[in-house]
JSON list of C-alpha atoms in Angstrom, two decimals:
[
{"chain": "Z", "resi": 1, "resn": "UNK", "atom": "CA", "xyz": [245.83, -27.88, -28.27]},
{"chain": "Z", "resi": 2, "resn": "UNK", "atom": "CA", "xyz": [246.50, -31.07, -29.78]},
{"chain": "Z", "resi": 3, "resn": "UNK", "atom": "CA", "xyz": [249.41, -32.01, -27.26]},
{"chain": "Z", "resi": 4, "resn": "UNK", "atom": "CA", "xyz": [248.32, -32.61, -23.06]},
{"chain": "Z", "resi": 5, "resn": "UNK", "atom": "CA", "xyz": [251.11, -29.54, -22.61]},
{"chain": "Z", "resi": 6, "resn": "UNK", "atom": "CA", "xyz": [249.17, -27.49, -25.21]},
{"chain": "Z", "resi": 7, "resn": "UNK", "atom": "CA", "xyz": [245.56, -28.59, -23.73]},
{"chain": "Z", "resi": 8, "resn": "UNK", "atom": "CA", "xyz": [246.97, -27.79, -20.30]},
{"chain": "Z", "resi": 9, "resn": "UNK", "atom": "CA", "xyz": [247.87, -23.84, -21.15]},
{"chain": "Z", "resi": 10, "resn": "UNK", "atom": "CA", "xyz": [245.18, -23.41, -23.05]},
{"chain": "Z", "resi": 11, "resn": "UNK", "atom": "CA", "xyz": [242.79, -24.70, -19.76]},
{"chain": "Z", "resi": 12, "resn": "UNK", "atom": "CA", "xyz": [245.04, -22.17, -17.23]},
{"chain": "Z", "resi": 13, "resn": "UNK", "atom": "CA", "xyz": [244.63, -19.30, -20.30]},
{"chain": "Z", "resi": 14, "resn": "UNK", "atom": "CA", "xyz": [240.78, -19.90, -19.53]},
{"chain": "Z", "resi": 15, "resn": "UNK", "atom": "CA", "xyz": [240.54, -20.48, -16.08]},
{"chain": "Z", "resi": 16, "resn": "UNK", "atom": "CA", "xyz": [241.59, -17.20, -15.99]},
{"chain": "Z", "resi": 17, "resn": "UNK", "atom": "CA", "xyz": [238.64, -15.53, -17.89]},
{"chain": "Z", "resi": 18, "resn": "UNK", "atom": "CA", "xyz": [235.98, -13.30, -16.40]},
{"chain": "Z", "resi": 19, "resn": "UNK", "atom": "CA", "xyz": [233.26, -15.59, -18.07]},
{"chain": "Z", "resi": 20, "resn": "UNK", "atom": "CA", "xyz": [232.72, -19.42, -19.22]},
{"chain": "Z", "resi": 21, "resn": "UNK", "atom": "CA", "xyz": [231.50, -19.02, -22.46]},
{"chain": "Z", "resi": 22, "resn": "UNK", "atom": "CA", "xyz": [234.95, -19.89, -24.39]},
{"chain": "Z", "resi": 23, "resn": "UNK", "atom": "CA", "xyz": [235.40, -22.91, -22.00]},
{"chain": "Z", "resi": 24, "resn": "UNK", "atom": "CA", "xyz": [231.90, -24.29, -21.96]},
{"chain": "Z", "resi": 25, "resn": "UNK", "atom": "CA", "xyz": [232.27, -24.15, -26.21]},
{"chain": "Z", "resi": 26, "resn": "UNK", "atom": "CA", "xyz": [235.42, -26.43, -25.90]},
{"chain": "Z", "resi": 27, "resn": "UNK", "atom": "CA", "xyz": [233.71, -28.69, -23.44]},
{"chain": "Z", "resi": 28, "resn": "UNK", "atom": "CA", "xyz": [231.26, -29.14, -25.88]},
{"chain": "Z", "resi": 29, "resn": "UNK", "atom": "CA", "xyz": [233.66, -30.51, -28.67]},
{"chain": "Z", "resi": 30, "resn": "UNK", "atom": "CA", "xyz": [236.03, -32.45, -26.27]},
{"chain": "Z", "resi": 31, "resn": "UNK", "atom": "CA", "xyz": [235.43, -36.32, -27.15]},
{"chain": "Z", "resi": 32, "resn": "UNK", "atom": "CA", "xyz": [234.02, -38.54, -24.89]},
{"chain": "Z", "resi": 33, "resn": "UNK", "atom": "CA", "xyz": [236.91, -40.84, -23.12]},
{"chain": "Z", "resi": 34, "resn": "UNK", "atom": "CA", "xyz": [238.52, -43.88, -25.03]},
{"chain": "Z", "resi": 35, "resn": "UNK", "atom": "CA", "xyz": [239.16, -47.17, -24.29]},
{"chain": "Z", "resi": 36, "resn": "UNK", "atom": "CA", "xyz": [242.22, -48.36, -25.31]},
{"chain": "Z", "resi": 37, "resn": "UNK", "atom": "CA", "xyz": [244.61, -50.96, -24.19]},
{"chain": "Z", "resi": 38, "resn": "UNK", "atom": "CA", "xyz": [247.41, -48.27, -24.63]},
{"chain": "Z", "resi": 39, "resn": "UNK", "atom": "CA", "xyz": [247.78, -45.89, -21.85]},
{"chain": "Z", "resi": 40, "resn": "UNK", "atom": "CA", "xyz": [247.34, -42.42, -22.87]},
{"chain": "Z", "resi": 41, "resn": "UNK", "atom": "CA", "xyz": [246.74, -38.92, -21.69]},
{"chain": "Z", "resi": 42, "resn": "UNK", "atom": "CA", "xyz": [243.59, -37.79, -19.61]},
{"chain": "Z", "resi": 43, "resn": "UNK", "atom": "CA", "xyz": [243.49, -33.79, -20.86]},
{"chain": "Z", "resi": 44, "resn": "UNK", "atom": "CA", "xyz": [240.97, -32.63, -18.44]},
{"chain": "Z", "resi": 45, "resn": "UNK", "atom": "CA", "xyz": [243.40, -33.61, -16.05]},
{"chain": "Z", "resi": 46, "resn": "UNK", "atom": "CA", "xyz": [246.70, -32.66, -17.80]},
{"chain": "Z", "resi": 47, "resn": "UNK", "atom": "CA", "xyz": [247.91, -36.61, -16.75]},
{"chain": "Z", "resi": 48, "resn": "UNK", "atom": "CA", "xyz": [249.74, -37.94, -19.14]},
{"chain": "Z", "resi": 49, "resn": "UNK", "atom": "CA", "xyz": [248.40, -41.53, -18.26]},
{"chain": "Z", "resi": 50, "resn": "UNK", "atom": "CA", "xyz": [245.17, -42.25, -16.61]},
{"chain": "Z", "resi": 51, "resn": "UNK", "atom": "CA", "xyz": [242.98, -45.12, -16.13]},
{"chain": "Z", "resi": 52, "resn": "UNK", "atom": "CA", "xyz": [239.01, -45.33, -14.30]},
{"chain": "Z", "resi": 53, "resn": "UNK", "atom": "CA", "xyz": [237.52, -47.66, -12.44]},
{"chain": "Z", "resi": 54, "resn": "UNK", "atom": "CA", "xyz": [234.61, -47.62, -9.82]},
{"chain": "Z", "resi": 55, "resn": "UNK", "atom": "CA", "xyz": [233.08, -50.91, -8.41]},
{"chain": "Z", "resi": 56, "resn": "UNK", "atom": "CA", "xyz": [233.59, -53.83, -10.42]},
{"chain": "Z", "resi": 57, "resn": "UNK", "atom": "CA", "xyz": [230.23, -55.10, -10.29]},
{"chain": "Z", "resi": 58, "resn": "UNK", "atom": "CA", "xyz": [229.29, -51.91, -12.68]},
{"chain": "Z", "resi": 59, "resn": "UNK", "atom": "CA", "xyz": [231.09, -52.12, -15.67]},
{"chain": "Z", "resi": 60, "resn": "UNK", "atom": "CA", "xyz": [233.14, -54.82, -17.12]},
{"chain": "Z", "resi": 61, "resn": "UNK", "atom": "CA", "xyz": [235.89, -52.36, -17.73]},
{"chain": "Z", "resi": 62, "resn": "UNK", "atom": "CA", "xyz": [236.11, -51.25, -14.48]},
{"chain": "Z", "resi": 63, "resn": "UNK", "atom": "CA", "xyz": [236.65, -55.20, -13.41]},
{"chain": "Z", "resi": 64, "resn": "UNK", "atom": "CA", "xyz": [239.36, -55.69, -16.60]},
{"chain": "Z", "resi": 65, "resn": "UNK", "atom": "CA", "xyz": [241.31, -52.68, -14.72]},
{"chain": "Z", "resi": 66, "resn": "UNK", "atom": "CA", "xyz": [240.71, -54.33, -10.87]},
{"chain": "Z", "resi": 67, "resn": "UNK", "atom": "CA", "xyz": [242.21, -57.32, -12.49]},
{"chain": "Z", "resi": 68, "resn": "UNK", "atom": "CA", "xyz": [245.16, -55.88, -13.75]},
{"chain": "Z", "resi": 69, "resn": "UNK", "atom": "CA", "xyz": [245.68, -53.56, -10.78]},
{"chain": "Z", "resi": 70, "resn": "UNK", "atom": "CA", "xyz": [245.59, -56.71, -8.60]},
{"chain": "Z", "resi": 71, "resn": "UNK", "atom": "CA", "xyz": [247.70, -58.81, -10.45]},
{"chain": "Z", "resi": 72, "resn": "UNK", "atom": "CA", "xyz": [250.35, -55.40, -10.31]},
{"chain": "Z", "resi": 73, "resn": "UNK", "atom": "CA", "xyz": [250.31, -55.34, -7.01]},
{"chain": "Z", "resi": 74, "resn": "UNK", "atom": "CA", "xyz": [250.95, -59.22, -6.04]},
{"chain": "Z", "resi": 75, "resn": "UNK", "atom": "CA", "xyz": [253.58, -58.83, -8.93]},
{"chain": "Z", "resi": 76, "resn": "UNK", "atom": "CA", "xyz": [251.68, -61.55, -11.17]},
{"chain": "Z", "resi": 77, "resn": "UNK", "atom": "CA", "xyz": [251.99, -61.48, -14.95]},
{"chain": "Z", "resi": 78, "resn": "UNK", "atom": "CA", "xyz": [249.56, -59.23, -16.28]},
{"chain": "Z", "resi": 79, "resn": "UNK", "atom": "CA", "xyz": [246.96, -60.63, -19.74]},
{"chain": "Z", "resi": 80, "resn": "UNK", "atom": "CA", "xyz": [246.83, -58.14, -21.69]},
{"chain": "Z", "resi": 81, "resn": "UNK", "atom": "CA", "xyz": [243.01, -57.27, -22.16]},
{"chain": "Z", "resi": 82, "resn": "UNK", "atom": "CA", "xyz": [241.56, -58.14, -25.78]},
{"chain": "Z", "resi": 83, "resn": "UNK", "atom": "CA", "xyz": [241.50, -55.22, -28.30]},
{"chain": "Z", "resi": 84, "resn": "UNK", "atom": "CA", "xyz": [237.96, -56.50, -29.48]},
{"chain": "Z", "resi": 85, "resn": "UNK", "atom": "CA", "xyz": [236.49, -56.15, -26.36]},
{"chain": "Z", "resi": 86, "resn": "UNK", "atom": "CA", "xyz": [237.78, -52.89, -25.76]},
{"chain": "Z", "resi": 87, "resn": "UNK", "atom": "CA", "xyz": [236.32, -51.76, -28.94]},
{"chain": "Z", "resi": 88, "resn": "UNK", "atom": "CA", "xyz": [232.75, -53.76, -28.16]},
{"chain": "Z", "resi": 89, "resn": "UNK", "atom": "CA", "xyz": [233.15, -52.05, -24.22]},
{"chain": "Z", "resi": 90, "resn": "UNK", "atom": "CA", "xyz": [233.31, -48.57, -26.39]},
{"chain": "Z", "resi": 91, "resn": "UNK", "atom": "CA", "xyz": [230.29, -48.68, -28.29]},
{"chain": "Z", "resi": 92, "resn": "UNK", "atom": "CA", "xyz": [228.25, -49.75, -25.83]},
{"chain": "Z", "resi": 93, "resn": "UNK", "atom": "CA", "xyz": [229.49, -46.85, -23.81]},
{"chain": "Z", "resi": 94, "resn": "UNK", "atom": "CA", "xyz": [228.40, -44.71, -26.82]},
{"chain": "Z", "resi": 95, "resn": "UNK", "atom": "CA", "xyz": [225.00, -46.54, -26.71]},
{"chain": "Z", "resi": 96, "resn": "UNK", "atom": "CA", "xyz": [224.19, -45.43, -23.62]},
{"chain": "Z", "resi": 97, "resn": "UNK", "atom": "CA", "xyz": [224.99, -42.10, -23.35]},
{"chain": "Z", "resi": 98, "resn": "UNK", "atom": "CA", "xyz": [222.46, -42.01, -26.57]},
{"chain": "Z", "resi": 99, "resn": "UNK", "atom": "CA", "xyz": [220.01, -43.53, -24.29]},
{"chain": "Z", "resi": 100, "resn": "UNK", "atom": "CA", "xyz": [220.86, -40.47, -21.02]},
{"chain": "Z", "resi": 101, "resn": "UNK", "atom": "CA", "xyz": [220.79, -37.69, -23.78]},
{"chain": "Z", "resi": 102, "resn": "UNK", "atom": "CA", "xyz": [217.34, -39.34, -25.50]},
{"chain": "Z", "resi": 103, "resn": "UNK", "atom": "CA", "xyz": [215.85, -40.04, -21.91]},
{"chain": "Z", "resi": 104, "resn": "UNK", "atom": "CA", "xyz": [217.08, -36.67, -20.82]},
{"chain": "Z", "resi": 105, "resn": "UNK", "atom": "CA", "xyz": [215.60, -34.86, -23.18]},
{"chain": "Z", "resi": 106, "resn": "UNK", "atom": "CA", "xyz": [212.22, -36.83, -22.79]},
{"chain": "Z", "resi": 107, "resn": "UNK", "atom": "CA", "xyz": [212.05, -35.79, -19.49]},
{"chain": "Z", "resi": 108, "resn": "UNK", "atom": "CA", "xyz": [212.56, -32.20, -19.80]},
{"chain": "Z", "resi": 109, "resn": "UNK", "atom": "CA", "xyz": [210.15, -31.60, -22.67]},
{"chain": "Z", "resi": 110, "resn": "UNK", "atom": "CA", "xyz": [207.35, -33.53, -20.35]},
{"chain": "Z", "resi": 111, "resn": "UNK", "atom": "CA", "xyz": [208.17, -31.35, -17.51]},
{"chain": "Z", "resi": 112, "resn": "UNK", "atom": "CA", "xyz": [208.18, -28.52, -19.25]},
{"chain": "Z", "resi": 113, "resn": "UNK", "atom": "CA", "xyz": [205.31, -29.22, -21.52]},
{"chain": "Z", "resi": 114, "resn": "UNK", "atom": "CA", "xyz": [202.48, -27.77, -19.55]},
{"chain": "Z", "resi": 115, "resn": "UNK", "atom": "CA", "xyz": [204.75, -24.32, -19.05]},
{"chain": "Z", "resi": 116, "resn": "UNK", "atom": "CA", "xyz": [204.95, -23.81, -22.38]},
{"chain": "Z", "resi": 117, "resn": "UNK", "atom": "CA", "xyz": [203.92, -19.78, -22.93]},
{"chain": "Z", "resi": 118, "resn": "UNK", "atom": "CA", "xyz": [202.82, -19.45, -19.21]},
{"chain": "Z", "resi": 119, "resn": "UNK", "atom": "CA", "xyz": [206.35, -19.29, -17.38]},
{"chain": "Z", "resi": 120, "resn": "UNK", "atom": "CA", "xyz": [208.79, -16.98, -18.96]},
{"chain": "Z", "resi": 121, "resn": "UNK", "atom": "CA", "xyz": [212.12, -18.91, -19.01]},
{"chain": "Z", "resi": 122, "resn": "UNK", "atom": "CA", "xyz": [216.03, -17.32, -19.55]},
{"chain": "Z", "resi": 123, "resn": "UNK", "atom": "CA", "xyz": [218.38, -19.17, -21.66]},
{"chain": "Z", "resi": 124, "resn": "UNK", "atom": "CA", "xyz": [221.90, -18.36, -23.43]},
{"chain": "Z", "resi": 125, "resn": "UNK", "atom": "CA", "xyz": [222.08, -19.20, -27.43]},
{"chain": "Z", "resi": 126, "resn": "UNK", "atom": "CA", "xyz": [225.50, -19.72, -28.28]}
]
């Protein structure tokens, strides 16, 4: 599982399976995506190389890559992108998905606050 090839058998192995519970445990554990200035593999995907990018007024890696994809394509020499700021665009990434998961969590325990021992609810414990 450490290799994409290995990640990539062990996804079709549990596609496969009746029920989710073995995928939805390694989901859990996968890291979060990198940023590197090295291309590397994207294992959900079982691509060996994979970059993002969505509208470049959103993130400022998303306008490093429309930068580099542009300069690519009119064949101009590409700067490579500054390993600090990579590792400054990471943990702010981290950041925020603290602040979703806190804010998330906020919001479900106020809507579900006045429930509490009224509406019977069904969960899994894993």
């Amino acid at each position: 599982m450490l290799t994409l090839e290995g990640f990539c058998k062990l996804r079709r192995e549990l596609d496969a399976q009746p029920s989710g519970f073995l995928d939805s445990r390694i989901r859990r554990f996968q890291s979060f995506a990198e940023i590197s200035t090295e291309p590397g593999p994207h294992f959900g995907l079982g691509l060996e190389a994979y970059a993002t990018w969505t509208s470049p007024i959103r993130k400022y890696g998303d306008m490093i890559n429309h930068r580099l994809l542009k300069a690519v394509i009119k064949g101009e020499a590409i700067a490579r992108p500054q390993e600090d700021i990579t590792q400054q665009m990471a943990e702010r990434r981290r950041l925020n998905r603290m602040a979703e998961r806190d804010v998330g969590d906020w919001l479900y325990a106020r809507f579900l606050n006045d429930k509490a021992g009224q509406i019977p609810f069904r969960g899994r414990n894993y």
